[in-house]
mmCIF file of C-alpha atoms in Angstrom:
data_model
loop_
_atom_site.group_PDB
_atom_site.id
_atom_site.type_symbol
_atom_site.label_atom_id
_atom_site.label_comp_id
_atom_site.label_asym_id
_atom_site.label_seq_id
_atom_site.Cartn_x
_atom_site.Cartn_y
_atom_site.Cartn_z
ATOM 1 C CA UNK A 163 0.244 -4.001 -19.594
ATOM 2 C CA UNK A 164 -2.177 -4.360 -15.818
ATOM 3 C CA UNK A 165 -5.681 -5.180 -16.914
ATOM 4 C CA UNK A 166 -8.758 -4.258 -14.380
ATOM 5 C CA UNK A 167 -11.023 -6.578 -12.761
ATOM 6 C CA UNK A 168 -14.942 -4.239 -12.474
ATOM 7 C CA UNK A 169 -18.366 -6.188 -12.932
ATOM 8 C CA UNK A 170 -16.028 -9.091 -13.379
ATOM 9 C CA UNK A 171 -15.230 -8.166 -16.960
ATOM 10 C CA UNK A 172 -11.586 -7.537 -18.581
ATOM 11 C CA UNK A 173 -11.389 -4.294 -19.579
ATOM 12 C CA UNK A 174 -7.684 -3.909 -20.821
ATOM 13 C CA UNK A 175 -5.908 -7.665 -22.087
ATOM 14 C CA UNK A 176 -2.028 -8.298 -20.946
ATOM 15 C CA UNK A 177 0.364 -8.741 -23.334
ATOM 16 C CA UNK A 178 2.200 -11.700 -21.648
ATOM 17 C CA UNK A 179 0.963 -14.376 -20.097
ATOM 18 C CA UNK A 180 4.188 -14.924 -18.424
ATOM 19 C CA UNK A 181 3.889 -16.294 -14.568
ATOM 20 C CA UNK A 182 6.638 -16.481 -11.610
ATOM 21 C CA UNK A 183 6.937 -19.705 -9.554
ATOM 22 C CA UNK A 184 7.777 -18.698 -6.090
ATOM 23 C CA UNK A 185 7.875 -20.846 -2.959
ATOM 24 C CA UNK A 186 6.640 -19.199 -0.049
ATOM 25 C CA UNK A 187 9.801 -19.163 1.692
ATOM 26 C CA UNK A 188 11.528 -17.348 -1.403
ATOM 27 C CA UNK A 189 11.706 -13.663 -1.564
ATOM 28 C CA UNK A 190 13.122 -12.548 -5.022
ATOM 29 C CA UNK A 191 14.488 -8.813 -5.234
ATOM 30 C CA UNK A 192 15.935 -6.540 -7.828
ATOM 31 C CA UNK A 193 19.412 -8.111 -9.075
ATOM 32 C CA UNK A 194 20.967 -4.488 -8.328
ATOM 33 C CA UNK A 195 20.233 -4.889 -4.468
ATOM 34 C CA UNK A 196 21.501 -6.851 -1.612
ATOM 35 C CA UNK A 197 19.329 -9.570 -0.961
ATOM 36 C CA UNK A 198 18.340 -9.647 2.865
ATOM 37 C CA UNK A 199 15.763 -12.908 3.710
ATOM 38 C CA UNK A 200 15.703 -15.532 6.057
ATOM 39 C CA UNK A 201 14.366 -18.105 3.204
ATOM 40 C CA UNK A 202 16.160 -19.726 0.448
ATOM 41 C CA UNK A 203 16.751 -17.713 -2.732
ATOM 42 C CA UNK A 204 17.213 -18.594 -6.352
ATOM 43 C CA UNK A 205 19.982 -17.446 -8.128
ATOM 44 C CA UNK A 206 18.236 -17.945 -11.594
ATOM 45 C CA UNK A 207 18.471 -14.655 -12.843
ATOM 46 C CA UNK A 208 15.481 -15.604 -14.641
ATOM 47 C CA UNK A 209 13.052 -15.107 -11.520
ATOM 48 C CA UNK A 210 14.466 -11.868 -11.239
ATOM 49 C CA UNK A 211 13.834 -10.318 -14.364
ATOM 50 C CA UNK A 212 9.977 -12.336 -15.150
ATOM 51 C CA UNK A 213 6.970 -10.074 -13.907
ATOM 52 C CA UNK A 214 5.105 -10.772 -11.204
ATOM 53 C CA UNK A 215 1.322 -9.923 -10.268
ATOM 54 C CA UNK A 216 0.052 -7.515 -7.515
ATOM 55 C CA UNK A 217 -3.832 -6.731 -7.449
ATOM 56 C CA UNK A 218 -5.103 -2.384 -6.095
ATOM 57 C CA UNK A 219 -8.153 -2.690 -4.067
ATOM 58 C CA UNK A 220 -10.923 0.196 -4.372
ATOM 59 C CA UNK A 221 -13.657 -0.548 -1.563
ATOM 60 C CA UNK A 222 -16.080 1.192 0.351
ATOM 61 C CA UNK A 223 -16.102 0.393 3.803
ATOM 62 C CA UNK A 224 -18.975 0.963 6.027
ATOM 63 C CA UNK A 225 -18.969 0.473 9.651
ATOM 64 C CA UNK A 226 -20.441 -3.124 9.454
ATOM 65 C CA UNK A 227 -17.357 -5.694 10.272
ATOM 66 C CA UNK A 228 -19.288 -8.610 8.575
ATOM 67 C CA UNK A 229 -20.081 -6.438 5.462
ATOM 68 C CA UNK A 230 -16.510 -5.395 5.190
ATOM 69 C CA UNK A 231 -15.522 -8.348 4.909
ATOM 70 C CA UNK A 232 -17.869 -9.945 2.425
ATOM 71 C CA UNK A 233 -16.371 -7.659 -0.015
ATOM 72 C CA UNK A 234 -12.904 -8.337 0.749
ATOM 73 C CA UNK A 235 -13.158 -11.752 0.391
ATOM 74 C CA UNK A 236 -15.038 -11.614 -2.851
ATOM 75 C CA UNK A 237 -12.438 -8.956 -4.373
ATOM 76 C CA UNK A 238 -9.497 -11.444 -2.837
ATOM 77 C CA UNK A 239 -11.072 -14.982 -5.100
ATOM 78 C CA UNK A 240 -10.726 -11.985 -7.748
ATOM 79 C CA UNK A 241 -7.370 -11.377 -7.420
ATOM 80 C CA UNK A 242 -6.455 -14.878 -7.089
ATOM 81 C CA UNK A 243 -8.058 -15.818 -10.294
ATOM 82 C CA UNK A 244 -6.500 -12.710 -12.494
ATOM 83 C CA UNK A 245 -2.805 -14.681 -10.791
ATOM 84 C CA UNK A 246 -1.959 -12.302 -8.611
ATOM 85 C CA UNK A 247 0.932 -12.992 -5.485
ATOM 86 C CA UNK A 248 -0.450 -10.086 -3.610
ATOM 87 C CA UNK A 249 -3.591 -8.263 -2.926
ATOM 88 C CA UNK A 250 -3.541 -4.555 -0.922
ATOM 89 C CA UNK A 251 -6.296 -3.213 0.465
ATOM 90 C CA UNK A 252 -7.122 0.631 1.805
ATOM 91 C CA UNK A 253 -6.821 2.208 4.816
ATOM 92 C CA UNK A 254 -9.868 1.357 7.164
ATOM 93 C CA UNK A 255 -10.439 -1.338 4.933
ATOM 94 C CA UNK A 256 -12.210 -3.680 7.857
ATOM 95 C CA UNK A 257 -14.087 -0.703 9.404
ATOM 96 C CA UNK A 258 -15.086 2.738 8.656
ATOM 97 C CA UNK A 259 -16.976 4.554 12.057
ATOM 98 C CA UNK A 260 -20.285 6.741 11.434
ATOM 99 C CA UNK A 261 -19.710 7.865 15.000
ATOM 100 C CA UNK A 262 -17.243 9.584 17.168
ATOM 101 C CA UNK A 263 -15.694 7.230 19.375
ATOM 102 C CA UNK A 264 -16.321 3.811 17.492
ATOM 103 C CA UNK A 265 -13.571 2.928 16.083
ATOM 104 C CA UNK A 266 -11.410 3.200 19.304
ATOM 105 C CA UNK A 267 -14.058 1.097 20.848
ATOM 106 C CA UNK A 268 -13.487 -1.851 17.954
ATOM 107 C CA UNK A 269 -10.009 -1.613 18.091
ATOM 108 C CA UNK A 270 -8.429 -4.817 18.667
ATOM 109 C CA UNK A 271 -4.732 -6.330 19.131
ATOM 110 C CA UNK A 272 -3.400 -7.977 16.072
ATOM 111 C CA UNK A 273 -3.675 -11.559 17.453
ATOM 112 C CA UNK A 274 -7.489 -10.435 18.065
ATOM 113 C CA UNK A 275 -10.142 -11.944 16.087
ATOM 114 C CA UNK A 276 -11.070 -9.511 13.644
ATOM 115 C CA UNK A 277 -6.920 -9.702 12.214
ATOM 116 C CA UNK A 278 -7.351 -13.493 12.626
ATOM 117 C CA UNK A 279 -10.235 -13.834 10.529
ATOM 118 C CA UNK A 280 -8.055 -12.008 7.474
ATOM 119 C CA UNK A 281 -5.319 -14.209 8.531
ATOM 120 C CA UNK A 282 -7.583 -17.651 7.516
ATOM 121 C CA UNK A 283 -8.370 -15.544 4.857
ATOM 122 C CA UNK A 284 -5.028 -15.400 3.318
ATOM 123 C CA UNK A 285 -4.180 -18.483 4.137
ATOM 124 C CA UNK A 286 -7.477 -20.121 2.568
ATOM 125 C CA UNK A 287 -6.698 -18.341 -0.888
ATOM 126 C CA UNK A 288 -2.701 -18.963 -1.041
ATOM 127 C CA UNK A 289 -1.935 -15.293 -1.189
ATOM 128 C CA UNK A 290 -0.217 -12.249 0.496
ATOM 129 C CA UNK A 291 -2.135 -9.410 2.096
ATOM 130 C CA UNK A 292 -1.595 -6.014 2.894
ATOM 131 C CA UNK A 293 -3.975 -4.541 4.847
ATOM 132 C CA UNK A 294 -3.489 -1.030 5.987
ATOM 133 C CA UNK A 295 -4.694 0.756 8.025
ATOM 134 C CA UNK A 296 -6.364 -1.511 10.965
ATOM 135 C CA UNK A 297 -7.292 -0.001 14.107
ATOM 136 C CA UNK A 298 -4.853 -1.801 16.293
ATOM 137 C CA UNK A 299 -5.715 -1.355 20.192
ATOM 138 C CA UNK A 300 -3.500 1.470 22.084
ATOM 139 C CA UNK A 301 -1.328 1.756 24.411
ATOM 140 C CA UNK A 302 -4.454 3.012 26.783
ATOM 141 C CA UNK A 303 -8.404 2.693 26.254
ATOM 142 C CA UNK A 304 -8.586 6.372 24.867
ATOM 143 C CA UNK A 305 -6.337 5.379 21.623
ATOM 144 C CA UNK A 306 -5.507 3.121 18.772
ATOM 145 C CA UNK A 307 -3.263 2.512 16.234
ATOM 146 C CA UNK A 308 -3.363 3.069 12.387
ATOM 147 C CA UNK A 309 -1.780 -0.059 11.456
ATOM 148 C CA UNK A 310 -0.833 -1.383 8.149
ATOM 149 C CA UNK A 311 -0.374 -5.313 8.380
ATOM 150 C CA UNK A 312 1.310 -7.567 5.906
ATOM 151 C CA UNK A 313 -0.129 -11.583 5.865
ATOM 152 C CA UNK A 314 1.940 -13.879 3.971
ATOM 153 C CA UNK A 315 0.033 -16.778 2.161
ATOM 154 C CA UNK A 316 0.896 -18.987 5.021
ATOM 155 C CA UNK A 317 -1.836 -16.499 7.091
ATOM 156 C CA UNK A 318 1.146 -15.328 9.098
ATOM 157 C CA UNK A 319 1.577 -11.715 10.319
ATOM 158 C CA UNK A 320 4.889 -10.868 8.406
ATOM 159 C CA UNK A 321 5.651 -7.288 9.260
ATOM 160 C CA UNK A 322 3.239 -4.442 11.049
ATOM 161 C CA UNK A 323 3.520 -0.065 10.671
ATOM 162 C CA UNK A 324 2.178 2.400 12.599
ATOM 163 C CA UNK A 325 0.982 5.277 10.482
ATOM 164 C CA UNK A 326 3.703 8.696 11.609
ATOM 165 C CA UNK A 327 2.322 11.388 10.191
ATOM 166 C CA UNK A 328 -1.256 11.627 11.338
ATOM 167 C CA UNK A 329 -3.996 13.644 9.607
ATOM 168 C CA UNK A 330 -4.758 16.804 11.655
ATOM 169 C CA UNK A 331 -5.558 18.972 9.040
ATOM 170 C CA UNK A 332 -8.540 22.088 8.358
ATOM 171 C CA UNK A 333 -9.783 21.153 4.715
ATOM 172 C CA UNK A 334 -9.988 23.980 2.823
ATOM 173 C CA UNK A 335 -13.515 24.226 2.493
ATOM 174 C CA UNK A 336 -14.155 21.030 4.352
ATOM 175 C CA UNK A 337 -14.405 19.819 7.716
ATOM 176 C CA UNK A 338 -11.692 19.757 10.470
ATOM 177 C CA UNK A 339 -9.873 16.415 11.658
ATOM 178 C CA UNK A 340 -8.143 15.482 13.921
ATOM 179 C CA UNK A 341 -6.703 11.672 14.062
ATOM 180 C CA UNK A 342 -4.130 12.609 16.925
ATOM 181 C CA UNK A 343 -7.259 13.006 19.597
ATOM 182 C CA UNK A 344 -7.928 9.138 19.604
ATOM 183 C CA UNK A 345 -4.856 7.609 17.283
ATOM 184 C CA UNK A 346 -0.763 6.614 18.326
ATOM 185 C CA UNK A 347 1.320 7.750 15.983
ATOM 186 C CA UNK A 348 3.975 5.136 15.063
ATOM 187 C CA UNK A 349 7.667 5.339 15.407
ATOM 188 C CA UNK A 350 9.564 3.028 12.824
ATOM 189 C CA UNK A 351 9.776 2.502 9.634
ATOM 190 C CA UNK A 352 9.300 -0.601 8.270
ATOM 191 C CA UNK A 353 10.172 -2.727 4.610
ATOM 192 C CA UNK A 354 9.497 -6.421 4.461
ATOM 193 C CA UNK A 355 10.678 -8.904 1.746
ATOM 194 C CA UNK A 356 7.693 -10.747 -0.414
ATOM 195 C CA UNK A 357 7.339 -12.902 -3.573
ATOM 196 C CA UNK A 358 6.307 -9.338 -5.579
ATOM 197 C CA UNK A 359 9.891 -7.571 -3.950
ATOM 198 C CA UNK A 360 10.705 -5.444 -1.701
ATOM 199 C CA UNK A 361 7.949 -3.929 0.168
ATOM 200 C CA UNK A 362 8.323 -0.350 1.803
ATOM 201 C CA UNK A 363 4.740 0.419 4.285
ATOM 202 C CA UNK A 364 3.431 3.412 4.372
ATOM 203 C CA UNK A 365 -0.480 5.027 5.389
ATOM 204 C CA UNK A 366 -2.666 8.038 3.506
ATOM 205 C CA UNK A 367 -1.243 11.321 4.868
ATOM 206 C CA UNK A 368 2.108 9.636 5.192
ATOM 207 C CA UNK A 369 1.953 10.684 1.408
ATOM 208 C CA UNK A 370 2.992 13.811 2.240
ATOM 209 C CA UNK A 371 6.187 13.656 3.838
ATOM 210 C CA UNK A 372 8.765 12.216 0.921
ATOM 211 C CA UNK A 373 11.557 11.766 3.443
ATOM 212 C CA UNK A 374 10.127 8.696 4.965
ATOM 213 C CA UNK A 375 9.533 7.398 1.059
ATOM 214 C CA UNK A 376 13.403 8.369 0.494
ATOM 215 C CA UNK A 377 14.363 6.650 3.519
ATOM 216 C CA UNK A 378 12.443 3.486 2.510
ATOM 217 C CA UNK A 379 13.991 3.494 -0.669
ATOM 218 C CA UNK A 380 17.712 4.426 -0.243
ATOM 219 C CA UNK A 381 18.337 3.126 3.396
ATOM 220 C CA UNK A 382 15.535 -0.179 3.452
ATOM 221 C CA UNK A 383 15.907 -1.059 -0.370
ATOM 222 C CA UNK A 384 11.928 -1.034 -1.164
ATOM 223 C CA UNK A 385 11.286 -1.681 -4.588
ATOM 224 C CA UNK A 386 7.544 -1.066 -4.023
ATOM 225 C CA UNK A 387 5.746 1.212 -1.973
ATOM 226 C CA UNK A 388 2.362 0.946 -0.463
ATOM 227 C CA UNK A 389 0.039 3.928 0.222
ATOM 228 C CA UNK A 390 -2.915 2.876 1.295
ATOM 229 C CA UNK A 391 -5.431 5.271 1.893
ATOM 230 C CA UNK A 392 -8.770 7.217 2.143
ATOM 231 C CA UNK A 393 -8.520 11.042 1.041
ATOM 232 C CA UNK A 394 -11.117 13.313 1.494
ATOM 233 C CA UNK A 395 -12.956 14.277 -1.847
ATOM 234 C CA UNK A 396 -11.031 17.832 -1.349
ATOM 235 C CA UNK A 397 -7.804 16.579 -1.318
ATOM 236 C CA UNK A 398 -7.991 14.007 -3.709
ATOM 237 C CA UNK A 399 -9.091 15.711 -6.514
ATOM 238 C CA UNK A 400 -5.989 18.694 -6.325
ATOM 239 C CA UNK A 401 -3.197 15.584 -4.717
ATOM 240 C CA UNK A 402 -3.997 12.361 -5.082
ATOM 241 C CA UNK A 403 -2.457 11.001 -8.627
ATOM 242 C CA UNK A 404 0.370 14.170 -8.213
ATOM 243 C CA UNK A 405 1.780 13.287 -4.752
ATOM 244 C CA UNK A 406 1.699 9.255 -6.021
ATOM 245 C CA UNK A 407 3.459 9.747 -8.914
ATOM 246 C CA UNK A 408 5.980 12.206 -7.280
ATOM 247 C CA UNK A 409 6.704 9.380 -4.807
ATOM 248 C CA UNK A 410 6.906 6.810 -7.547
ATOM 249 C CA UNK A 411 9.668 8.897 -9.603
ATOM 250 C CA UNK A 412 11.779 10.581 -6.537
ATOM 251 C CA UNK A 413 12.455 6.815 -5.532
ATOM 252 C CA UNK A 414 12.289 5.036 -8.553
ATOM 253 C CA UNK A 415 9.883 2.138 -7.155
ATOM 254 C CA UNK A 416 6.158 1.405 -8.199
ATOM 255 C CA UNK A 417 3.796 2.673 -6.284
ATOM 256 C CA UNK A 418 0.713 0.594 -5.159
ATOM 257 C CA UNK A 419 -1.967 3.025 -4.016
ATOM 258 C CA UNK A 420 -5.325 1.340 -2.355
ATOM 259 C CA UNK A 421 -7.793 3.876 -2.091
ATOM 260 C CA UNK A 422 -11.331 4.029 -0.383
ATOM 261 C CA UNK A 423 -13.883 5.240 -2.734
ATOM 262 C CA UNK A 424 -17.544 7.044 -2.130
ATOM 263 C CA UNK A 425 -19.516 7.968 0.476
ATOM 264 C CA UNK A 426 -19.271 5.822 3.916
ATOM 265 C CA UNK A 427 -22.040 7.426 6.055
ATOM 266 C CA UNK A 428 -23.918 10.796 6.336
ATOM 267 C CA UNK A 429 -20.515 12.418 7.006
ATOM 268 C CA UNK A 430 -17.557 10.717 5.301
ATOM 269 C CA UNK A 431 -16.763 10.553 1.512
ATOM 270 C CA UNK A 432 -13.723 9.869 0.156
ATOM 271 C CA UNK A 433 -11.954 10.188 -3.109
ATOM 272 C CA UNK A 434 -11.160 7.148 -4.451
ATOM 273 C CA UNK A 435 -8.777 6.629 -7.620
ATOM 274 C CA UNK A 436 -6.713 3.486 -6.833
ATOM 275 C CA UNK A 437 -3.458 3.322 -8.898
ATOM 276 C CA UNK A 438 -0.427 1.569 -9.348
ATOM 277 C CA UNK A 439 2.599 3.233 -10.897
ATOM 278 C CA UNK A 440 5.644 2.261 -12.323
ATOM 279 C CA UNK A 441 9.232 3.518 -11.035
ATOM 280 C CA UNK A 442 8.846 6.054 -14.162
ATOM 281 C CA UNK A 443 6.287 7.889 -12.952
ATOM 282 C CA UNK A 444 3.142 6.002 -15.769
ATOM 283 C CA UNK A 445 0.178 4.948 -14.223
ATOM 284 C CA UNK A 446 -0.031 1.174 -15.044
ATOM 285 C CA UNK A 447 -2.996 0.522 -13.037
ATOM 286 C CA UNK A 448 -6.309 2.362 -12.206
ATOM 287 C CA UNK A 449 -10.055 0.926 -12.372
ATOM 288 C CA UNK A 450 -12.571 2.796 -15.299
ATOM 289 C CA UNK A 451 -14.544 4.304 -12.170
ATOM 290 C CA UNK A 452 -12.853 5.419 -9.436
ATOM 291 C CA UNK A 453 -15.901 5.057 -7.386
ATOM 292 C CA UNK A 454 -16.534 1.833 -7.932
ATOM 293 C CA UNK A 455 -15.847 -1.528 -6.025
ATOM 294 C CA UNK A 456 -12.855 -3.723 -7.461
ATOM 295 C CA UNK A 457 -9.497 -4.189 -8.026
ATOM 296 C CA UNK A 458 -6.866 -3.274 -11.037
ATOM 297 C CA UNK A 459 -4.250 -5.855 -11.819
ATOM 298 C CA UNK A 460 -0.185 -4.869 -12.869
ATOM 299 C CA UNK A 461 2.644 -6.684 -13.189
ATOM 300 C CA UNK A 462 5.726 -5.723 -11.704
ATOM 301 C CA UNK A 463 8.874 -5.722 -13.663
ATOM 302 C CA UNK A 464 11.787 -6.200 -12.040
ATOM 303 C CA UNK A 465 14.145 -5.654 -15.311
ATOM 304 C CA UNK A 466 12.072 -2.138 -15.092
ATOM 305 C CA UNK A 467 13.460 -1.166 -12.218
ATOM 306 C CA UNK A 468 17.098 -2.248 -12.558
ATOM 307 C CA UNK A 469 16.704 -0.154 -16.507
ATOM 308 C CA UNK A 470 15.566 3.240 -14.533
ATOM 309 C CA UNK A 471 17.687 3.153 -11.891
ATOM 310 C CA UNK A 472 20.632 2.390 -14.237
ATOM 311 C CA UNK A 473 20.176 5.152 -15.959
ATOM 312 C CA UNK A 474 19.190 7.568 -14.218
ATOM 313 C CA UNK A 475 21.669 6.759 -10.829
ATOM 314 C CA UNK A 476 19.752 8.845 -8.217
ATOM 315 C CA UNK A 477 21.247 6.384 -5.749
ATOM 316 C CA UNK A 478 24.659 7.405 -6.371
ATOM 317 C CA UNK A 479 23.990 10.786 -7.010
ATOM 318 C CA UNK A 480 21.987 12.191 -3.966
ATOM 319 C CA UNK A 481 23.745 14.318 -1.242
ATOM 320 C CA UNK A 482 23.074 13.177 2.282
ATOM 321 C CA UNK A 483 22.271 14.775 5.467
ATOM 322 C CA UNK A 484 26.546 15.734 6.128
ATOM 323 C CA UNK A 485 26.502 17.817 3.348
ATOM 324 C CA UNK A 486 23.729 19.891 3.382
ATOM 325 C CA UNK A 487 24.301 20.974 7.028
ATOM 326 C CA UNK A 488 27.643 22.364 5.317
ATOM 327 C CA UNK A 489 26.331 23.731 2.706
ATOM 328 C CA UNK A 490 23.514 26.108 4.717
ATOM 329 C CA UNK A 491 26.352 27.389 7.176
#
């Protein structure tokens, strides 16, 4: 059972105190998949079936870099003390522009010193990052990149996304946005190996588009997904926990959701509400306030996801692309 980490105080207890031993260089994944690493794996099914600890950021990010990361830091020693392998943080977690025009002008290549400085960070506190999105410099001065980056504990870059599906939407009764004026959308999809399994990348309004969350389960092998994200207030209240859990049962993986919480500046608010969910659909993981700064804790079981997937053989079952071109003629 995940605990949550707010004002420092334990709010729900975890059954187990049951930890995972992993070297760096091992990446354990679900006995029922191929294994696909450049590292050294146990065979003890042992590893495989023992939970391991992830850590759900909830921030509020301003458009101070040195602020930003104050927090981050403090809610990474967090994580690290509650024993978790991997920490993920929002969408915009290292800036959040009160201007038009800003964060193009901050964006920075991933070797850049703002990235670096997360890098050390990771490094420092012996743990994995995700951090998604970052505004990754463009191809051209006018654009950047949404990019979700994942640091090993080594403070090495292991795998980089660029958000797809990019958020040019009229809120109903809202304002209008439009990311594709000043962001790249990305072109590949991307799953990396870690200590905490199989990780499948995602960003916010990529949410909305299961295909790429089927095609990260049943053709990359992600046992975990990663949303993160910063909804409007509009949105989140009618989609947020529905689309997450959707996601989470259509693919049978956990879902770790990162969300931005509260109001950033005089004209951007967003939802908040960061979960993690098991590959049955059950929220495991979600902070008391889901305004508030901190992280929730949840162990994922890797005997969980082997039991649902057993039984209910989705895998197996599904009908791909051939068939239902026949079947519409």
């Amino acid at each position: 059972m995940p605990f949550c980490l707010y004002n420092c105080r334990f709010y729900v207890h975890l059954k187990s105190n049951r930890t995972l031993l992993l070297c760096p260089t091992r990446h354990v994944r679900s006995r029922s998949l191929t294994v696909q690493s450049s590292g050294i794996i146990s065979s003890d099914p042992a590893m495989a079936s023992n939970p391991v600890r992830v850590a759900a950021v909830q921030m509020t990010s301003i458009n101070e870099l040195a602020a930003n990361f104050a927090t981050c830091s403090r809610l990474v020693k967090e994580a690290v003390a509650a024993g978790a392998k991997l920490v993920c943080f929002p969408e915009s977690f290292s800036f959040i522009a009160a201007k038009d025009g800003e964060s193009v002008k901050l964006a920075e290549p991933l070797d850049g010193p703002i990235m670096q400085r997360y890098c050390l960070l990771a490094r420092e506190s012996g743990i994995w990052l995700s951090l998604g999105g970052f505004q990754e410099k463009g191809s051209d001065d006018a654009h950047l990149r949404n990019t979700h980056v994942i640091i090993d504990d080594s403070g090495n870059i292991r795998s980089s996304y660029s958000k797809i599906h990019l958020f040019d939407v009229d809120v109903p009764g809202g304002r209008v946005y439009k990311e594709s004026s000043f962001t790249e959308p990305g072109k590949d999809i991307v799953a990396v190996d870690s200590p905490v399994g199989r990780l499948g990348l995602s960003v916010c309004y990529d949410l909305r588009f299961p295909r790429l969350y089927q095609q990260l389960r049943f053709q990359h092998e992600a046992q975990i997904l990663l949303v993160p994200s910063a909804f409007t207030t509009i949105t989140g209240q009618a989609h947020w926990e529905i689309l997450l859990r959707a996601r989470a049962i259509e693919t049978q993986c956990y879902v770790i959701a990162a969300a931005q919480a509260g109001k950033h500046n005089e004209k951007r608010e967003s939802y908040g509400d960061t979960l993690i969910i098991d590959p049955w659909g059950t929220v495991v993981g979600r902070l008391p306030d889901r305004i508030s700064t901190g992280i929730t804790v949840a162990d994922i079981d890797f005997s969980l996801i082997d039991s649902v997937r057993a039984k209910i053989p989705i895998a197996k079952q599904r009908k791909l692309i051939e068939f239902w071109k026949s079947a519409s003629l």
